[in-house]
């Protein structure tokens, strides 16, 4: 099929929920992929922060294909070794006590919300189920995680949304204190708001919130679906802020390209979700977990994480010299580029033309390159980005 035929068939058969770029990607290796016409692109997106080891990482491919040949699935009614190994690796690396595996970020957040509400219900009874989240946050597309998302554009059409979510402006501790009354069981936040525009929270604010929550037995839920698993140069972004949330959710980068979500809890919550309280058919899939174990092995390594930080610094240093760039935001290899005059969507399209994939987040150009991107791939991509920004 030609590109035009693929595009037409997609239009005729796939729901129109996504505005796609004019490219059909067929294969990739490292941080370079190819479309069906053989055109090459440097990848500064990792999907959307998913392909943390790039395309077709040999160790990841080997683990996934071997597991596919051995056992693809057998339900959570039995033990399987890849998932158990992943759970151990995650708990050991993060200090958390228990993990639950689902299949996406939204599902991880749903699990976290259920856990927070059940903890509070078990201990305090009814009427303490509200969750405070931040304005401009993004927590997913299910009816409950849309309700959690602090952006009015998402609160449309699908009424009624799940009750019990309040949104307060990020960075405004007084507003959070005011909202977090006796009906509140948890505060949920992203350390760097991703979809909202790559906006890190203030460290002092995060510490204040964490202390406040601890005093009141309000659970702190960190949505690290985008920031987790090495993306920011630490294994968890919480390490930058010196706080230990009660619950951390992960997804995007954890599987290295296959669908996975996870939520992790500490000692205090480890018994909250007992038999039948939660579940999901595809969770802890052995193939997915085999891939995630390779991602864990590589990213939970201090030298690897230092390199992530250095690559991020290299990109920032390059962009800061660019006349069209008003500034950069984010942490590690999660980068927002504030533009002076150009529109982020136009920049993304022009980059695609010239062989570079980038993302946007609101008015910013957003970069989430594979954590394993090489210096040479970085330089090639930056050259294209620079040309587009200065044209
Ligand atoms: C992407 C994202 C989600 C939703 O993840 P899905 O896998 O699309 O459900 C939730 N929270 C944050 C912070 C995200 O970046």
Tab-separated table of C-alpha atoms and ligand atoms in Angstrom:
chain	number	residue	atom	x	y	z
A	1	UNK	CA	0.000	0.000	0.000
A	2	UNK	CA	1.212	3.521	-0.760
A	3	UNK	CA	1.146	6.233	1.887
A	4	UNK	CA	-1.884	7.835	0.226
A	5	UNK	CA	-3.788	4.529	0.309
A	6	UNK	CA	-2.933	3.973	3.973
A	7	UNK	CA	-4.028	7.484	4.859
A	8	UNK	CA	-7.302	7.099	2.977
A	9	UNK	CA	-8.057	3.728	4.562
A	10	UNK	CA	-7.324	5.144	8.028
A	11	UNK	CA	-9.792	7.952	7.358
A	12	UNK	CA	-12.420	5.433	6.313
A	13	UNK	CA	-11.999	2.994	9.208
A	14	UNK	CA	-10.372	4.586	12.241
A	15	UNK	CA	-12.255	6.946	14.555
A	16	UNK	CA	-11.152	10.494	14.083
A	17	UNK	CA	-9.855	11.056	17.616
A	18	UNK	CA	-6.327	11.966	16.495
A	19	UNK	CA	-5.063	14.552	14.031
A	20	UNK	CA	-2.115	12.654	12.593
A	21	UNK	CA	0.993	13.993	10.895
A	22	UNK	CA	1.499	13.113	7.233
A	23	UNK	CA	3.779	10.120	7.744
A	24	UNK	CA	3.320	6.387	8.178
A	25	UNK	CA	6.215	5.075	10.235
A	26	UNK	CA	7.319	1.568	9.393
A	27	UNK	CA	10.541	0.731	11.212
A	28	UNK	CA	13.201	2.166	13.452
A	29	UNK	CA	16.538	1.623	15.106
A	30	UNK	CA	17.933	3.668	17.991
A	31	UNK	CA	16.607	7.223	17.640
A	32	UNK	CA	16.058	6.978	13.889
A	33	UNK	CA	12.922	5.713	12.179
A	34	UNK	CA	11.764	5.325	8.592
A	35	UNK	CA	8.415	5.872	6.941
A	36	UNK	CA	6.844	3.713	4.228
A	37	UNK	CA	8.491	5.853	1.558
A	38	UNK	CA	11.918	5.177	3.035
A	39	UNK	CA	12.330	8.703	4.414
A	40	UNK	CA	14.337	8.879	7.673
A	41	UNK	CA	13.492	10.833	10.779
A	42	UNK	CA	15.453	11.562	13.922
A	43	UNK	CA	13.127	10.845	16.825
A	44	UNK	CA	12.852	13.468	19.575
A	45	UNK	CA	9.536	12.001	20.826
A	46	UNK	CA	9.996	8.335	21.907
A	47	UNK	CA	6.376	7.882	20.809
A	48	UNK	CA	5.160	10.102	23.593
A	49	UNK	CA	7.858	9.316	26.114
A	50	UNK	CA	7.350	5.579	25.641
A	51	UNK	CA	10.327	4.190	23.700
A	52	UNK	CA	12.782	4.954	26.476
A	53	UNK	CA	15.461	2.716	24.931
A	54	UNK	CA	14.747	3.901	21.380
A	55	UNK	CA	13.524	1.691	18.547
A	56	UNK	CA	14.466	-1.983	18.426
A	57	UNK	CA	16.963	-1.982	21.282
A	58	UNK	CA	18.672	-5.378	20.795
A	59	UNK	CA	18.484	-6.469	24.446
A	60	UNK	CA	14.813	-5.442	24.685
A	61	UNK	CA	13.912	-7.143	21.383
A	62	UNK	CA	15.620	-10.336	22.511
A	63	UNK	CA	13.827	-10.410	25.871
A	64	UNK	CA	10.427	-9.662	24.344
A	65	UNK	CA	10.739	-12.141	21.467
A	66	UNK	CA	12.049	-14.926	23.681
A	67	UNK	CA	9.171	-14.396	26.088
A	68	UNK	CA	6.671	-14.332	23.181
A	69	UNK	CA	7.974	-17.719	22.113
A	70	UNK	CA	7.672	-19.094	25.640
A	71	UNK	CA	4.497	-17.675	27.205
A	72	UNK	CA	2.525	-14.649	26.039
A	73	UNK	CA	-0.262	-14.709	28.617
A	74	UNK	CA	-1.775	-16.834	31.380
A	75	UNK	CA	-3.935	-14.457	33.516
A	76	UNK	CA	-3.244	-13.179	36.996
A	77	UNK	CA	-4.639	-16.368	38.547
A	78	UNK	CA	-1.130	-17.849	38.216
A	79	UNK	CA	2.373	-16.652	38.995
A	80	UNK	CA	4.689	-15.643	36.168
A	81	UNK	CA	8.375	-14.874	36.685
A	82	UNK	CA	8.845	-11.729	34.504
A	83	UNK	CA	6.209	-9.749	36.424
A	84	UNK	CA	7.527	-10.873	39.804
A	85	UNK	CA	11.057	-9.858	38.782
A	86	UNK	CA	9.785	-6.464	37.621
A	87	UNK	CA	7.908	-5.895	40.877
A	88	UNK	CA	11.041	-6.726	42.890
A	89	UNK	CA	13.234	-4.456	40.758
A	90	UNK	CA	10.766	-1.565	41.039
A	91	UNK	CA	10.331	-1.907	44.807
A	92	UNK	CA	14.080	-2.233	45.402
A	93	UNK	CA	14.908	0.771	43.241
A	94	UNK	CA	12.175	3.066	44.569
A	95	UNK	CA	11.824	2.000	48.205
A	96	UNK	CA	8.125	1.264	47.755
A	97	UNK	CA	6.637	-1.914	49.251
A	98	UNK	CA	4.028	-3.115	46.765
A	99	UNK	CA	3.136	-2.617	43.138
A	100	UNK	CA	0.068	-3.283	40.979
A	101	UNK	CA	0.448	-3.669	37.215
A	102	UNK	CA	-2.108	-2.381	34.720
A	103	UNK	CA	-1.860	-1.378	31.096
A	104	UNK	CA	-1.805	2.400	30.810
A	105	UNK	CA	-1.238	5.655	32.612
A	106	UNK	CA	-4.912	6.381	33.101
A	107	UNK	CA	-5.398	2.927	34.572
A	108	UNK	CA	-2.452	3.403	36.927
A	109	UNK	CA	-4.001	6.653	38.129
A	110	UNK	CA	-7.400	4.984	38.546
A	111	UNK	CA	-5.739	2.391	40.757
A	112	UNK	CA	-4.040	5.095	42.796
A	113	UNK	CA	-7.348	6.937	43.243
A	114	UNK	CA	-9.123	3.742	44.314
A	115	UNK	CA	-6.336	2.953	46.776
A	116	UNK	CA	-6.458	6.434	48.312
A	117	UNK	CA	-10.226	6.301	48.673
A	118	UNK	CA	-10.190	2.821	50.182
A	119	UNK	CA	-7.436	3.710	52.659
A	120	UNK	CA	-9.514	6.636	53.821
A	121	UNK	CA	-12.765	4.652	53.869
A	122	UNK	CA	-11.206	1.824	55.894
A	123	UNK	CA	-9.781	4.250	58.436
A	124	UNK	CA	-12.258	7.165	58.567
A	125	UNK	CA	-15.448	5.849	56.963
A	126	UNK	CA	-17.583	7.639	54.379
A	127	UNK	CA	-17.347	11.330	53.472
A	128	UNK	CA	-13.576	11.609	53.101
A	129	UNK	CA	-13.128	10.705	49.433
A	130	UNK	CA	-12.265	14.012	47.742
A	131	UNK	CA	-9.021	14.439	45.852
A	132	UNK	CA	-7.309	17.732	45.170
A	133	UNK	CA	-5.420	18.035	41.875
A	134	UNK	CA	-3.727	20.954	40.157
A	135	UNK	CA	-4.957	23.306	37.483
A	136	UNK	CA	-3.375	22.495	34.116
A	137	UNK	CA	-2.666	18.887	35.114
A	138	UNK	CA	-3.260	15.868	32.910
A	139	UNK	CA	-4.143	12.501	34.425
A	140	UNK	CA	-5.758	10.496	31.619
A	141	UNK	CA	-8.835	9.927	29.473
A	142	UNK	CA	-11.127	7.675	31.496
A	143	UNK	CA	-14.154	9.380	33.002
A	144	UNK	CA	-12.510	9.489	36.445
A	145	UNK	CA	-9.053	10.613	35.312
A	146	UNK	CA	-10.677	13.285	33.134
A	147	UNK	CA	-12.432	14.512	36.268
A	148	UNK	CA	-9.030	14.533	37.983
A	149	UNK	CA	-7.482	16.483	35.114
A	150	UNK	CA	-7.430	20.182	36.002
A	151	UNK	CA	-8.238	21.600	32.567
A	152	UNK	CA	-11.752	22.752	31.746
A	153	UNK	CA	-11.389	21.806	28.045
A	154	UNK	CA	-11.483	18.161	29.136
A	155	UNK	CA	-14.709	18.547	31.130
A	156	UNK	CA	-17.136	18.349	28.234
A	157	UNK	CA	-19.648	16.030	26.568
A	158	UNK	CA	-19.151	13.015	28.849
A	159	UNK	CA	-21.255	14.062	31.822
A	160	UNK	CA	-21.662	13.048	34.530
A	161	UNK	CA	-17.989	12.982	35.528
A	162	UNK	CA	-16.793	11.209	38.657
A	163	UNK	CA	-17.490	13.314	41.728
A	164	UNK	CA	-14.988	14.380	44.311
A	165	UNK	CA	-12.228	16.249	42.470
A	166	UNK	CA	-11.166	19.812	43.217
A	167	UNK	CA	-8.559	21.720	41.236
A	168	UNK	CA	-6.254	24.356	42.709
A	169	UNK	CA	-3.609	26.472	40.949
A	170	UNK	CA	-0.141	24.879	40.942
A	171	UNK	CA	2.297	26.641	43.248
A	172	UNK	CA	-0.406	28.258	45.393
A	173	UNK	CA	-0.026	26.563	48.767
A	174	UNK	CA	-2.683	28.723	50.451
A	175	UNK	CA	-5.254	27.638	47.867
A	176	UNK	CA	-4.369	24.000	48.442
A	177	UNK	CA	-4.645	24.382	52.223
A	178	UNK	CA	-8.042	25.962	51.791
A	179	UNK	CA	-9.292	23.209	49.455
A	180	UNK	CA	-7.917	20.338	51.527
A	181	UNK	CA	-10.646	20.253	54.139
A	182	UNK	CA	-11.980	17.297	56.152
A	183	UNK	CA	-13.546	15.676	53.057
A	184	UNK	CA	-10.173	15.284	51.331
A	185	UNK	CA	-8.259	11.992	51.292
A	186	UNK	CA	-5.525	12.764	48.755
A	187	UNK	CA	-3.616	15.307	46.715
A	188	UNK	CA	-2.494	14.225	43.256
A	189	UNK	CA	0.150	16.036	41.200
A	190	UNK	CA	2.706	15.795	38.402
A	191	UNK	CA	6.172	17.093	39.408
A	192	UNK	CA	6.552	18.376	35.875
A	193	UNK	CA	3.223	19.002	34.178
A	194	UNK	CA	3.745	17.308	30.829
A	195	UNK	CA	0.736	17.717	28.554
A	196	UNK	CA	0.051	21.010	30.338
A	197	UNK	CA	3.210	22.553	28.877
A	198	UNK	CA	6.310	20.974	30.486
A	199	UNK	CA	6.036	23.034	33.659
A	200	UNK	CA	7.968	21.874	36.745
A	201	UNK	CA	6.510	22.540	40.170
A	202	UNK	CA	8.441	24.698	42.604
A	203	UNK	CA	10.525	22.619	45.030
A	204	UNK	CA	9.522	24.629	48.100
A	205	UNK	CA	5.864	24.262	47.183
A	206	UNK	CA	6.167	20.492	46.753
A	207	UNK	CA	7.818	20.157	50.185
A	208	UNK	CA	5.114	22.296	51.803
A	209	UNK	CA	2.406	20.175	50.203
A	210	UNK	CA	4.107	16.932	51.249
A	211	UNK	CA	4.477	18.121	54.882
A	212	UNK	CA	0.903	19.382	54.991
A	213	UNK	CA	-0.423	16.085	53.635
A	214	UNK	CA	1.604	14.071	56.117
A	215	UNK	CA	0.265	16.088	59.086
A	216	UNK	CA	-3.335	15.447	58.043
A	217	UNK	CA	-2.983	11.867	56.853
A	218	UNK	CA	-3.892	13.099	53.369
A	219	UNK	CA	-2.196	10.836	50.835
A	220	UNK	CA	0.184	12.335	48.315
A	221	UNK	CA	-0.181	10.720	44.882
A	222	UNK	CA	2.551	11.436	42.334
A	223	UNK	CA	1.535	10.940	38.730
A	224	UNK	CA	4.909	9.996	37.256
A	225	UNK	CA	3.387	8.453	34.144
A	226	UNK	CA	5.496	10.793	32.026
A	227	UNK	CA	8.290	11.852	34.418
A	228	UNK	CA	9.146	8.388	35.796
A	229	UNK	CA	11.697	5.744	34.840
A	230	UNK	CA	14.668	8.018	34.169
A	231	UNK	CA	13.006	10.633	31.967
A	232	UNK	CA	14.080	13.558	34.162
A	233	UNK	CA	17.587	12.295	34.916
A	234	UNK	CA	16.499	10.639	38.170
A	235	UNK	CA	14.734	7.292	38.274
A	236	UNK	CA	11.719	9.068	39.787
A	237	UNK	CA	11.177	12.815	39.478
A	238	UNK	CA	10.277	12.845	43.206
A	239	UNK	CA	14.026	12.450	43.878
A	240	UNK	CA	14.587	15.979	42.520
A	241	UNK	CA	12.115	17.326	45.065
A	242	UNK	CA	13.211	15.325	48.105
A	243	UNK	CA	9.756	13.951	48.852
A	244	UNK	CA	8.351	10.428	49.105
A	245	UNK	CA	4.761	10.309	47.868
A	246	UNK	CA	2.439	7.699	49.375
A	247	UNK	CA	1.596	6.465	45.887
A	248	UNK	CA	3.540	6.835	42.641
A	249	UNK	CA	2.103	5.946	39.248
A	250	UNK	CA	4.204	4.954	36.245
A	251	UNK	CA	3.437	4.004	32.669
A	252	UNK	CA	4.777	5.526	29.458
A	253	UNK	CA	8.518	4.831	29.568
A	254	UNK	CA	8.352	1.742	31.773
A	255	UNK	CA	7.584	-0.779	29.026
A	256	UNK	CA	10.044	0.533	26.464
A	257	UNK	CA	7.304	0.411	23.800
A	258	UNK	CA	4.728	-2.048	25.108
A	259	UNK	CA	1.648	-1.037	27.113
A	260	UNK	CA	2.090	-1.068	30.875
A	261	UNK	CA	0.977	0.985	33.836
A	262	UNK	CA	1.885	0.556	37.479
A	263	UNK	CA	1.145	2.098	40.830
A	264	UNK	CA	3.481	1.745	43.758
A	265	UNK	CA	2.644	2.145	47.439
A	266	UNK	CA	4.684	2.320	50.632
A	267	UNK	CA	4.414	0.437	53.934
A	268	UNK	CA	1.373	2.403	55.099
A	269	UNK	CA	-0.755	1.316	52.128
A	270	UNK	CA	0.608	-2.099	51.365
A	271	UNK	CA	-2.404	-3.981	52.741
A	272	UNK	CA	-5.135	-1.618	51.488
A	273	UNK	CA	-5.891	-3.406	48.244
A	274	UNK	CA	-6.704	-6.963	49.242
A	275	UNK	CA	-8.278	-9.852	47.318
A	276	UNK	CA	-10.902	-8.756	44.708
A	277	UNK	CA	-10.468	-5.042	45.417
A	278	UNK	CA	-8.816	-4.448	42.057
A	279	UNK	CA	-7.804	-6.272	38.912
A	280	UNK	CA	-7.231	-6.167	35.176
A	281	UNK	CA	-7.082	-9.034	32.694
A	282	UNK	CA	-3.985	-7.965	30.787
A	283	UNK	CA	-2.025	-6.664	33.796
A	284	UNK	CA	1.473	-8.044	34.466
A	285	UNK	CA	1.614	-9.502	30.960
A	286	UNK	CA	4.791	-11.619	30.723
A	287	UNK	CA	5.945	-10.209	27.365
A	288	UNK	CA	5.425	-6.634	28.489
A	289	UNK	CA	7.164	-7.325	31.798
A	290	UNK	CA	10.102	-9.024	30.064
A	291	UNK	CA	10.607	-5.809	28.078
A	292	UNK	CA	10.131	-3.629	31.163
A	293	UNK	CA	12.767	-5.653	33.026
A	294	UNK	CA	15.287	-4.642	30.371
A	295	UNK	CA	14.206	-1.005	30.725
A	296	UNK	CA	14.642	-1.305	34.515
A	297	UNK	CA	18.057	-2.866	34.189
A	298	UNK	CA	19.288	0.020	32.070
A	299	UNK	CA	17.544	3.031	33.632
A	300	UNK	CA	17.955	2.203	37.323
A	301	UNK	CA	21.669	2.880	36.897
A	302	UNK	CA	23.369	6.051	38.140
A	303	UNK	CA	25.733	6.404	35.179
A	304	UNK	CA	22.847	6.001	32.719
A	305	UNK	CA	20.867	8.671	34.582
A	306	UNK	CA	23.838	11.072	34.612
A	307	UNK	CA	24.009	10.705	30.846
A	308	UNK	CA	20.305	11.508	30.561
A	309	UNK	CA	20.970	14.711	32.514
A	310	UNK	CA	23.973	15.576	30.332
A	311	UNK	CA	22.015	15.011	27.114
A	312	UNK	CA	19.279	17.280	28.430
A	313	UNK	CA	21.872	19.949	29.248
A	314	UNK	CA	23.350	19.673	25.786
A	315	UNK	CA	19.936	20.256	24.174
A	316	UNK	CA	19.173	23.181	26.471
A	317	UNK	CA	22.567	24.799	25.880
A	318	UNK	CA	22.091	24.522	22.132
A	319	UNK	CA	18.556	25.936	22.202
A	320	UNK	CA	19.356	28.788	24.544
A	321	UNK	CA	21.593	30.256	21.819
A	322	UNK	CA	18.770	30.129	19.283
A	323	UNK	CA	17.282	33.591	18.573
A	324	UNK	CA	13.723	32.229	18.196
A	325	UNK	CA	13.813	30.514	21.610
A	326	UNK	CA	12.470	32.529	24.538
A	327	UNK	CA	13.464	29.853	27.042
A	328	UNK	CA	13.402	26.170	27.901
A	329	UNK	CA	11.585	24.359	30.686
A	330	UNK	CA	11.474	20.849	32.131
A	331	UNK	CA	13.964	18.434	33.623
A	332	UNK	CA	16.436	16.011	32.039
A	333	UNK	CA	15.174	14.731	28.699
A	334	UNK	CA	11.716	16.223	29.213
A	335	UNK	CA	12.065	19.576	27.521
A	336	UNK	CA	9.683	22.406	26.694
A	337	UNK	CA	10.733	25.113	24.268
A	338	UNK	CA	9.067	28.495	24.615
A	339	UNK	CA	9.018	30.221	21.233
A	340	UNK	CA	9.154	33.955	20.551
A	341	UNK	CA	7.015	34.237	17.428
A	342	UNK	CA	6.459	30.856	15.787
A	343	UNK	CA	3.590	28.491	16.525
A	344	UNK	CA	4.550	25.126	18.032
A	345	UNK	CA	2.328	23.224	15.584
A	346	UNK	CA	3.991	24.904	12.593
A	347	UNK	CA	7.440	24.081	13.976
A	348	UNK	CA	6.481	20.423	14.456
A	349	UNK	CA	5.226	20.199	10.848
A	350	UNK	CA	8.320	21.899	9.437
A	351	UNK	CA	10.556	19.543	11.488
A	352	UNK	CA	8.724	16.529	10.080
A	353	UNK	CA	9.327	17.810	6.535
A	354	UNK	CA	13.033	18.033	7.261
A	355	UNK	CA	13.245	14.641	8.971
A	356	UNK	CA	12.794	15.297	12.690
A	357	UNK	CA	9.944	14.197	14.952
A	358	UNK	CA	9.060	16.578	17.799
A	359	UNK	CA	5.979	17.005	20.004
A	360	UNK	CA	4.059	20.022	21.166
A	361	UNK	CA	2.543	20.854	24.552
A	362	UNK	CA	0.221	23.849	24.356
A	363	UNK	CA	2.255	26.742	22.903
A	364	UNK	CA	5.578	24.983	23.475
A	365	UNK	CA	7.562	22.583	21.328
A	366	UNK	CA	8.133	19.515	23.480
A	367	UNK	CA	11.060	17.097	23.245
A	368	UNK	CA	11.068	13.614	24.799
A	369	UNK	CA	13.973	11.903	23.001
A	370	UNK	CA	14.822	8.270	23.725
A	371	UNK	CA	16.969	8.147	26.875
A	372	UNK	CA	19.543	6.179	24.873
A	373	UNK	CA	19.874	8.736	22.065
A	374	UNK	CA	23.494	8.992	20.901
A	375	UNK	CA	25.484	12.219	20.610
A	376	UNK	CA	25.478	11.864	16.863
A	377	UNK	CA	21.679	11.422	16.689
A	378	UNK	CA	21.242	14.362	19.050
A	379	UNK	CA	23.431	16.604	16.924
A	380	UNK	CA	21.633	15.656	13.718
A	381	UNK	CA	18.253	16.354	15.305
A	382	UNK	CA	19.362	19.633	16.861
A	383	UNK	CA	20.700	20.826	13.532
A	384	UNK	CA	17.281	20.293	11.920
A	385	UNK	CA	15.484	21.908	14.842
A	386	UNK	CA	17.826	24.888	14.717
A	387	UNK	CA	17.284	25.312	10.964
A	388	UNK	CA	13.509	25.192	11.373
A	389	UNK	CA	13.496	27.614	14.294
A	390	UNK	CA	15.688	30.112	12.436
A	391	UNK	CA	14.002	29.927	9.067
B	1	LIG	C1	0.128	10.270	29.312
B	1	LIG	C2	-0.239	10.599	30.687
B	1	LIG	C3	-1.321	9.978	31.333
B	1	LIG	C4	-2.244	9.015	30.613
B	1	LIG	O1	-1.578	7.877	30.198
B	1	LIG	P1	-2.304	6.844	29.180
B	1	LIG	O2	-1.331	5.724	29.057
B	1	LIG	O3	-2.506	7.610	27.904
B	1	LIG	O4	-3.584	6.460	29.787
B	1	LIG	C5	-1.550	10.275	32.653
B	1	LIG	N1	-0.769	11.132	33.319
B	1	LIG	C6	0.281	11.759	32.747
B	1	LIG	C7	1.126	12.664	33.556
B	1	LIG	C8	0.577	11.520	31.400
B	1	LIG	O5	1.598	12.157	30.835
